[in-house]
Short mmCIF file of C-alpha atoms and ligand atoms in Angstrom, two decimals:
data_model
loop_
_atom_site.label_atom_id
_atom_site.label_comp_id
_atom_site.label_asym_id
_atom_site.label_seq_id
_atom_site.Cartn_x
_atom_site.Cartn_y
_atom_site.Cartn_z
CA MET A 1 0.05 0.07 -0.19
CA ASN A 2 1.51 3.26 -0.97
CA ASP A 3 1.23 6.67 1.32
CA GLU A 4 -1.53 7.83 -0.90
CA GLU A 5 -3.57 5.17 -0.46
CA SER A 6 -2.95 5.11 3.20
CA GLU A 7 -4.17 8.68 3.77
CA VAL A 8 -7.51 7.75 1.75
CA ASN A 9 -7.73 4.92 3.79
CA GLN A 10 -7.22 7.48 7.05
CA MET A 11 -10.21 9.93 5.58
CA LYS A 12 -12.32 7.14 5.31
CA HIS A 13 -12.17 5.82 8.78
CA ARG A 14 -12.32 9.30 10.17
CA LYS A 15 -15.58 9.79 8.26
CA ARG A 16 -17.13 6.90 9.48
CA TYR A 17 -16.24 7.69 13.05
CA LEU A 18 -17.80 11.02 12.13
CA ALA A 19 -20.57 9.55 11.36
CA THR A 20 -21.01 7.63 14.18
CA PHE A 21 -20.31 9.86 16.46
CA VAL A 22 -23.05 12.49 14.84
CA LEU A 23 -25.51 9.12 15.12
CA ILE A 24 -25.12 8.58 18.34
CA ALA A 25 -25.32 12.33 19.50
CA VAL A 26 -28.54 12.29 17.67
CA LEU A 27 -29.96 9.19 18.86
CA ALA A 28 -28.97 10.62 22.86
CA LEU A 29 -30.55 13.88 22.10
CA THR A 30 -33.86 12.46 20.69
CA LEU A 31 -33.93 10.03 24.03
CA ALA A 32 -33.48 12.99 26.45
CA GLY A 33 -36.66 14.50 24.89
CA CYS A 34 -38.15 11.25 26.70
CA SER A 35 -37.50 12.59 30.34
CA GLY A 36 -39.28 16.33 30.08
CA GLU A 37 -43.31 16.12 30.98
CA PRO A 38 -43.87 15.40 34.58
CA ASN A 39 -46.50 12.46 34.59
CA LEU A 40 -46.80 11.72 31.24
CA THR A 41 -45.22 8.45 31.27
CA THR A 42 -46.97 4.92 31.96
CA LEU A 43 -43.63 3.60 33.48
CA GLN A 44 -44.74 5.31 36.66
CA PRO A 45 -48.26 4.32 36.99
CA LYS A 46 -50.66 6.22 39.14
CA GLY A 47 -53.92 4.09 39.38
CA SER A 48 -55.06 0.59 38.80
CA ALA A 49 -55.77 0.18 35.08
CA ALA A 50 -52.09 2.26 34.56
CA GLU A 51 -50.44 -0.46 36.97
CA ILE A 52 -52.44 -3.45 34.91
CA SER A 53 -51.00 -2.18 31.53
CA LEU A 54 -47.49 -1.65 33.13
CA ASP A 55 -48.06 -5.23 33.88
CA LEU A 56 -48.38 -6.16 30.63
CA ILE A 57 -45.88 -3.97 29.15
CA THR A 58 -42.93 -5.83 31.52
CA LEU A 59 -44.33 -9.12 30.64
CA SER A 60 -44.41 -8.23 27.32
CA ALA A 61 -40.69 -7.05 27.56
CA TYR A 62 -39.06 -9.53 29.50
CA ILE A 63 -40.56 -11.87 26.61
CA MET A 64 -39.23 -10.19 24.51
CA PHE A 65 -35.65 -9.54 25.86
CA GLY A 66 -35.70 -13.28 26.80
CA VAL A 67 -35.93 -14.45 23.05
CA MET A 68 -33.36 -11.79 21.89
CA GLY A 69 -31.35 -13.06 24.89
CA VAL A 70 -31.34 -16.58 23.32
CA VAL A 71 -30.80 -16.07 19.66
CA PHE A 72 -28.09 -13.78 20.09
CA LEU A 73 -26.18 -16.27 22.31
CA ILE A 74 -26.65 -18.96 19.94
CA PHE A 75 -25.69 -17.12 17.18
CA ALA A 76 -22.81 -15.68 18.85
CA TYR A 77 -21.91 -19.48 19.61
CA VAL A 78 -22.06 -20.54 16.11
CA MET A 79 -20.44 -17.87 14.47
CA ILE A 80 -17.36 -18.78 16.80
CA ARG A 81 -17.58 -22.71 16.80
CA PHE A 82 -18.13 -22.70 13.13
CA ARG A 83 -16.11 -19.86 11.90
CA LYS A 84 -13.71 -20.97 8.79
CA ARG A 85 -10.44 -21.31 10.08
CA LYS A 86 -7.00 -20.50 8.44
CA ASN A 87 -6.38 -24.19 5.92
CA ASP A 88 -9.18 -25.65 6.17
CA ASP A 89 -11.11 -25.52 3.09
CA SER A 90 -13.17 -28.74 3.43
CA ILE A 91 -17.03 -28.31 3.27
CA PRO A 92 -18.98 -28.49 6.47
CA LYS A 93 -21.71 -31.43 6.79
CA GLN A 94 -24.79 -30.65 4.82
CA VAL A 95 -27.96 -30.37 6.89
CA GLU A 96 -31.00 -31.20 5.91
CA GLY A 97 -34.24 -31.17 7.80
CA SER A 98 -34.72 -31.68 11.28
CA THR A 99 -38.13 -32.54 12.87
CA VAL A 100 -36.65 -32.09 16.44
CA LEU A 101 -35.52 -28.65 15.29
CA GLU A 102 -38.90 -27.67 13.63
CA VAL A 103 -41.17 -29.00 16.23
CA VAL A 104 -39.07 -27.18 18.94
CA TRP A 105 -38.79 -23.72 17.04
CA THR A 106 -42.66 -23.78 16.62
CA VAL A 107 -43.84 -25.03 19.79
CA ILE A 108 -41.72 -22.16 21.84
CA PRO A 109 -43.13 -19.33 19.86
CA ILE A 110 -46.52 -20.67 20.32
CA ALA A 111 -45.99 -21.05 24.05
CA LEU A 112 -44.75 -17.59 24.49
CA LEU A 113 -47.51 -16.24 22.67
CA ILE A 114 -50.48 -18.50 24.84
CA ILE A 115 -48.45 -17.26 27.87
CA LEU A 116 -48.74 -13.50 26.29
CA ALA A 117 -52.39 -13.69 25.22
CA ILE A 118 -53.80 -14.81 28.66
CA PRO A 119 -53.81 -12.30 30.81
CA THR A 120 -53.94 -9.68 27.61
CA VAL A 121 -57.03 -11.18 27.14
CA MET A 122 -58.10 -11.04 30.53
CA HIS A 123 -57.18 -7.89 31.46
CA THR A 124 -58.86 -6.19 28.53
CA PHE A 125 -62.16 -7.71 29.38
CA ALA A 126 -61.22 -6.46 33.11
CA LEU A 127 -60.32 -3.12 32.06
CA SER A 128 -62.99 -2.51 29.25
CA GLY A 129 -66.83 -0.99 30.78
CA HIS A 130 -67.54 -0.35 34.24
CA LEU A 131 -66.95 -1.55 37.44
CA ASP A 132 -69.67 -2.31 39.71
CA ASP A 133 -69.02 -0.24 42.43
CA GLU A 134 -71.59 1.66 44.32
CA ASP A 135 -69.36 4.56 45.05
CA ALA A 136 -68.12 5.06 41.71
CA ILE A 137 -68.17 8.55 40.05
CA ASN A 138 -69.75 8.22 36.61
CA VAL A 139 -68.41 11.14 33.80
CA LYS A 140 -69.22 11.31 30.29
CA VAL A 141 -66.42 12.31 27.98
CA ILE A 142 -66.90 13.55 24.76
CA ALA A 143 -64.64 15.29 22.81
CA HIS A 144 -64.47 17.87 20.12
CA GLN A 145 -62.26 19.45 17.75
CA PHE A 146 -59.62 20.20 19.80
CA TRP A 147 -61.51 20.69 23.29
CA TRP A 148 -62.82 18.09 25.98
CA GLU A 149 -66.21 18.13 27.64
CA PHE A 150 -66.87 16.90 31.10
CA GLU A 151 -70.25 15.87 32.34
CA TYR A 152 -71.08 14.28 35.54
CA PRO A 153 -74.72 13.57 35.21
CA ASP A 154 -75.09 12.46 39.08
CA LEU A 155 -74.09 15.79 40.44
CA GLY A 156 -75.28 17.95 37.54
CA ILE A 157 -72.39 19.12 36.46
CA VAL A 158 -70.74 20.30 33.13
CA THR A 159 -67.63 21.51 32.35
CA ALA A 160 -64.40 21.20 29.68
CA GLN A 161 -60.65 20.36 30.39
CA ASP A 162 -60.23 19.97 33.57
CA LEU A 163 -61.33 16.59 34.66
CA PHE A 164 -61.34 16.39 38.53
CA ILE A 165 -62.00 13.17 40.62
CA PRO A 166 -61.46 11.98 44.18
CA VAL A 167 -58.34 9.97 44.81
CA GLY A 168 -59.03 6.03 45.39
CA LYS A 169 -62.49 6.24 44.04
CA THR A 170 -63.34 4.55 40.69
CA ILE A 171 -64.29 6.90 37.74
CA ASN A 172 -67.00 4.77 35.24
CA VAL A 173 -66.40 6.46 31.85
CA GLU A 174 -68.45 6.84 28.73
CA LEU A 175 -66.66 8.37 25.87
CA THR A 176 -68.59 9.84 22.73
CA SER A 177 -67.59 12.17 20.24
CA ASN A 178 -69.25 15.42 18.25
CA ASP A 179 -67.08 15.02 15.40
CA VAL A 180 -64.49 13.04 14.08
CA ILE A 181 -62.46 10.22 15.95
CA HIS A 182 -60.40 10.85 18.98
CA SER A 183 -59.30 9.10 21.93
CA PHE A 184 -58.85 9.70 25.33
CA TRP A 185 -55.26 8.84 26.99
CA VAL A 186 -53.75 9.97 30.58
CA PRO A 187 -50.76 8.07 30.80
CA ASN A 188 -50.40 8.01 34.26
CA LEU A 189 -53.62 6.87 34.63
CA THR A 190 -55.16 4.95 31.54
CA GLY A 191 -54.46 3.31 28.63
CA LYS A 192 -56.07 4.92 24.94
CA ILE A 193 -59.74 4.71 24.41
CA ASP A 194 -61.06 5.74 21.43
CA THR A 195 -64.12 8.62 20.95
CA ASN A 196 -66.64 7.67 18.60
CA PRO A 197 -68.95 9.86 16.46
CA GLY A 198 -71.74 9.07 15.11
CA TYR A 199 -74.71 6.71 14.35
CA VAL A 200 -77.51 7.18 17.18
CA SER A 201 -79.96 4.30 16.92
CA LYS A 202 -83.84 4.61 17.10
CA GLU A 203 -83.47 3.86 21.11
CA GLY A 204 -81.26 6.59 21.27
CA LYS A 205 -77.94 4.33 21.48
CA GLN A 206 -74.76 5.73 20.69
CA ASN A 207 -71.38 4.04 19.40
CA VAL A 208 -70.12 4.25 23.22
CA ASN A 209 -67.14 3.20 24.41
CA THR A 210 -67.25 2.74 28.13
CA PHE A 211 -63.85 1.93 30.81
CA TRP A 212 -63.26 2.66 34.48
CA PHE A 213 -60.01 4.19 36.17
CA ASP A 214 -58.90 5.54 39.15
CA ALA A 215 -56.08 7.67 40.81
CA LYS A 216 -54.19 5.93 43.55
CA GLU A 217 -51.96 9.55 44.62
CA GLU A 218 -53.51 13.53 44.06
CA GLY A 219 -52.11 15.27 41.84
CA VAL A 220 -52.51 16.48 38.05
CA TYR A 221 -52.73 14.18 35.47
CA LEU A 222 -51.80 15.34 31.48
CA GLY A 223 -54.15 14.11 29.24
CA LYS A 224 -53.74 13.80 25.43
CA CYS A 225 -55.68 13.04 22.69
CA ALA A 226 -53.77 9.83 20.69
CA GLU A 227 -55.79 9.86 17.72
CA LEU A 228 -54.93 12.48 14.97
CA CYS A 229 -58.06 13.65 14.86
CA GLY A 230 -57.03 17.16 12.63
CA SER A 231 -54.59 20.18 12.48
CA SER A 232 -54.46 21.13 16.21
CA HIS A 233 -54.73 17.22 17.11
CA ALA A 234 -51.15 18.02 19.07
CA LEU A 235 -52.83 20.47 21.03
CA MET A 236 -55.25 18.66 22.55
CA GLU A 237 -54.61 18.02 25.75
CA PHE A 238 -56.39 17.87 29.05
CA LYS A 239 -55.92 17.48 32.89
CA VAL A 240 -57.13 15.14 35.05
CA ILE A 241 -56.44 16.86 38.39
CA ALA A 242 -57.16 13.84 41.50
CA VAL A 243 -57.83 15.60 44.61
CA SER A 244 -59.61 14.08 48.13
CA GLU A 245 -62.58 13.58 48.47
CA GLU A 246 -63.09 16.50 50.80
CA LYS A 247 -61.60 19.05 48.00
CA PHE A 248 -63.80 17.38 45.65
CA ALA A 249 -67.08 17.80 47.43
CA ASN A 250 -66.11 21.70 47.57
CA TRP A 251 -65.29 22.08 43.99
CA VAL A 252 -69.11 20.12 43.41
CA ALA A 253 -70.66 22.59 45.52
CA SER A 254 -68.78 25.13 44.41
CA MET A 255 -69.41 24.65 40.55
CA THR A 256 -73.48 23.91 41.36
CA ALA A 257 -74.09 26.88 43.32
CA PRO A 258 -76.10 29.99 41.98
CA LYS A 259 -73.98 32.44 39.78
CA THR A 260 -73.35 35.74 41.12
CA SER A 261 -72.59 38.96 38.73
CA PRO A 262 -69.83 40.23 39.38
CA THR A 263 -68.55 43.60 41.76
CA THR A 264 -66.43 45.92 39.75
CA GLU A 265 -67.61 47.83 37.03
CA LEU A 266 -65.43 46.58 33.83
CA ALA A 267 -66.46 42.99 35.14
CA GLN A 268 -69.76 44.47 34.50
CA GLN A 269 -69.27 45.64 31.32
CA GLY A 270 -67.71 42.11 30.66
CA GLU A 271 -70.49 40.48 31.71
CA GLU A 272 -72.93 42.39 29.44
CA ILE A 273 -70.10 41.54 26.02
CA PHE A 274 -70.30 37.64 27.30
CA ALA A 275 -74.15 38.05 26.45
CA LYS A 276 -74.42 39.64 22.94
CA ASN A 277 -71.15 38.05 21.86
CA CYS A 278 -70.42 34.35 23.58
CA MET A 279 -73.28 33.59 24.87
CA MET A 280 -74.78 31.79 21.72
CA CYS A 281 -71.69 28.80 21.95
CA HIS A 282 -70.64 28.87 25.85
CA ALA A 283 -72.26 28.05 28.63
CA ILE A 284 -71.34 29.38 32.37
CA ASP A 285 -73.68 27.31 34.68
CA ASN A 286 -73.97 23.35 33.68
CA VAL A 287 -75.84 23.06 30.36
CA ALA A 288 -74.54 20.10 28.34
CA GLY A 289 -74.08 20.22 24.35
CA ARG A 290 -73.49 23.89 23.39
CA LEU A 291 -70.90 24.44 20.36
CA GLY A 292 -67.85 25.58 22.92
CA PRO A 293 -66.29 24.49 25.51
CA ASN A 294 -68.23 25.55 29.18
CA LEU A 295 -66.86 28.31 31.36
CA ASN A 296 -67.80 27.29 34.37
CA GLY A 297 -64.48 28.20 36.45
CA VAL A 298 -62.89 29.27 33.15
CA GLY A 299 -61.59 31.93 35.71
CA ASN A 300 -59.02 29.39 37.07
CA ARG A 301 -58.58 26.43 35.31
CA ALA A 302 -55.26 24.79 34.77
CA THR A 303 -54.64 26.38 31.01
CA VAL A 304 -56.78 28.35 28.78
CA ALA A 305 -58.35 26.88 25.71
CA GLY A 306 -56.92 23.17 27.50
CA ILE A 307 -53.03 24.48 25.98
CA LEU A 308 -51.59 28.12 26.88
CA PRO A 309 -50.45 28.10 30.68
CA ALA A 310 -52.49 30.16 33.61
CA ASN A 311 -50.66 30.42 36.00
CA THR A 312 -50.91 33.41 37.70
CA THR A 313 -53.73 35.86 36.96
CA GLU A 314 -51.76 38.15 34.51
CA GLU A 315 -50.49 35.03 32.85
CA LEU A 316 -54.29 33.79 32.58
CA LYS A 317 -55.75 37.58 31.49
CA GLU A 318 -53.11 37.78 28.89
CA ASN A 319 -53.36 34.40 27.11
CA LEU A 320 -57.35 35.05 27.32
CA ALA A 321 -57.09 37.88 25.51
CA LYS A 322 -54.64 36.48 22.94
CA TRP A 323 -57.19 33.24 22.66
CA ILE A 324 -60.15 35.49 22.24
CA LYS A 325 -58.56 38.09 19.93
CA ASN A 326 -57.14 35.43 17.32
CA PRO A 327 -57.82 31.46 18.66
CA GLN A 328 -56.97 30.29 15.09
CA ASP A 329 -52.91 31.41 15.89
CA VAL A 330 -53.24 28.87 19.31
CA LYS A 331 -55.15 26.14 18.18
CA PRO A 332 -55.33 25.84 13.98
CA GLY A 333 -58.70 24.47 12.74
CA ASN A 334 -60.56 25.03 15.80
CA THR A 335 -64.17 26.74 15.25
CA MET A 336 -64.03 30.06 17.57
CA PRO A 337 -64.11 33.37 15.20
CA ALA A 338 -61.44 35.72 15.90
CA PHE A 339 -62.88 38.37 18.01
CA ALA A 340 -59.71 40.71 17.22
CA ASN A 341 -61.98 42.08 14.19
CA LEU A 342 -65.80 42.14 16.07
CA LEU A 343 -64.35 43.53 19.74
CA SER A 344 -62.58 46.64 20.50
CA ASP A 345 -59.12 46.20 22.39
CA ALA A 346 -61.31 47.79 25.70
CA GLU A 347 -64.12 45.37 25.14
CA VAL A 348 -61.52 42.11 25.02
CA ASP A 349 -60.00 43.75 27.97
CA ALA A 350 -63.33 43.95 29.84
CA LEU A 351 -64.37 40.62 28.78
CA VAL A 352 -61.00 38.84 30.37
CA GLU A 353 -61.81 40.78 33.12
CA TYR A 354 -65.05 38.93 33.54
CA LEU A 355 -63.55 35.55 32.27
CA SER A 356 -60.98 35.56 35.19
CA THR A 357 -63.87 36.53 38.20
CA LEU A 358 -65.60 32.72 36.75
CA GLN A 359 -63.61 31.11 39.34
CA VAL A 360 -64.46 27.68 41.42
CA GLU A 361 -62.77 26.63 44.48
CA ARG A 362 -60.35 23.75 43.75
CU1 CUA B 1 -58.54 15.09 19.01
CU2 CUA B 1 -56.62 14.25 18.19
#
């Protein structure tokens, strides 16, 4: 090999090292993204349904790694044991067909599949439908492009975006959709379950999915729509807020208490503007079936429009105004009109002031 050739070879080597390094760096960065959001992982279950799901994930992972391990071991053994040796040009023993081997590699996968299938089928049935529990809280989930409506038929409550539940109680859920197929998913608490739109039979029966879940610890759990449903699918978030039974009772009382008018002049102006411009689509009491989200308690929800932060009053007001003026900038494809063209800035300010007074105990 002359000098020129060896230099070319060295360059090739360096390029290959560089490519490997870049690949590893990109993979590391991608994986680093996995640890970001708190309470958005199936690997830290905070409820019974999520625990059952994790058990299944663990079982299938053990089986998978077991199979991989055995295959890699046999592979490595064969590679070393039967490698081509120096000065050995003989042809190895030719083997054609082995009944024993064929039976072994047919029976083992079937056995593994059965081991996986039995708990999968059992748990699938156990997790779907409602639990027969007198204390259970019934919730109807109605998905919309791109927000979530929550109805508590036994408590006379309708709300949106924040699903309040008491810790330790069974939540029996009924799911439908108002438009396209969405999927309800709270990684720490539930598996994914579709919400189906459509057909209502003469008996009033709709294509309804049912399931149950619970939360074992107080906390705020992030929920996501898990079915591509339009341009703002990725922004169709919600929160499950698990609180003590006492706090839950206070929330229920506060949500169902008669509404009082605001005390400041600005907020009173806002109330009038709301009545003229917003009432067609939004309710502030527990009325279901309006076009837009129910705004009962919108003054202290976890977010504005399910996606903009509302951690302080200032942030809430800023983001409410942003949303009201140009909702398409926040969630493209939603049905809310842009009020930047319909209301003056002063009117939006009054409206925002009024909305921020619509608070409930939580
Ligand atoms: Cu709703 Cu994706």
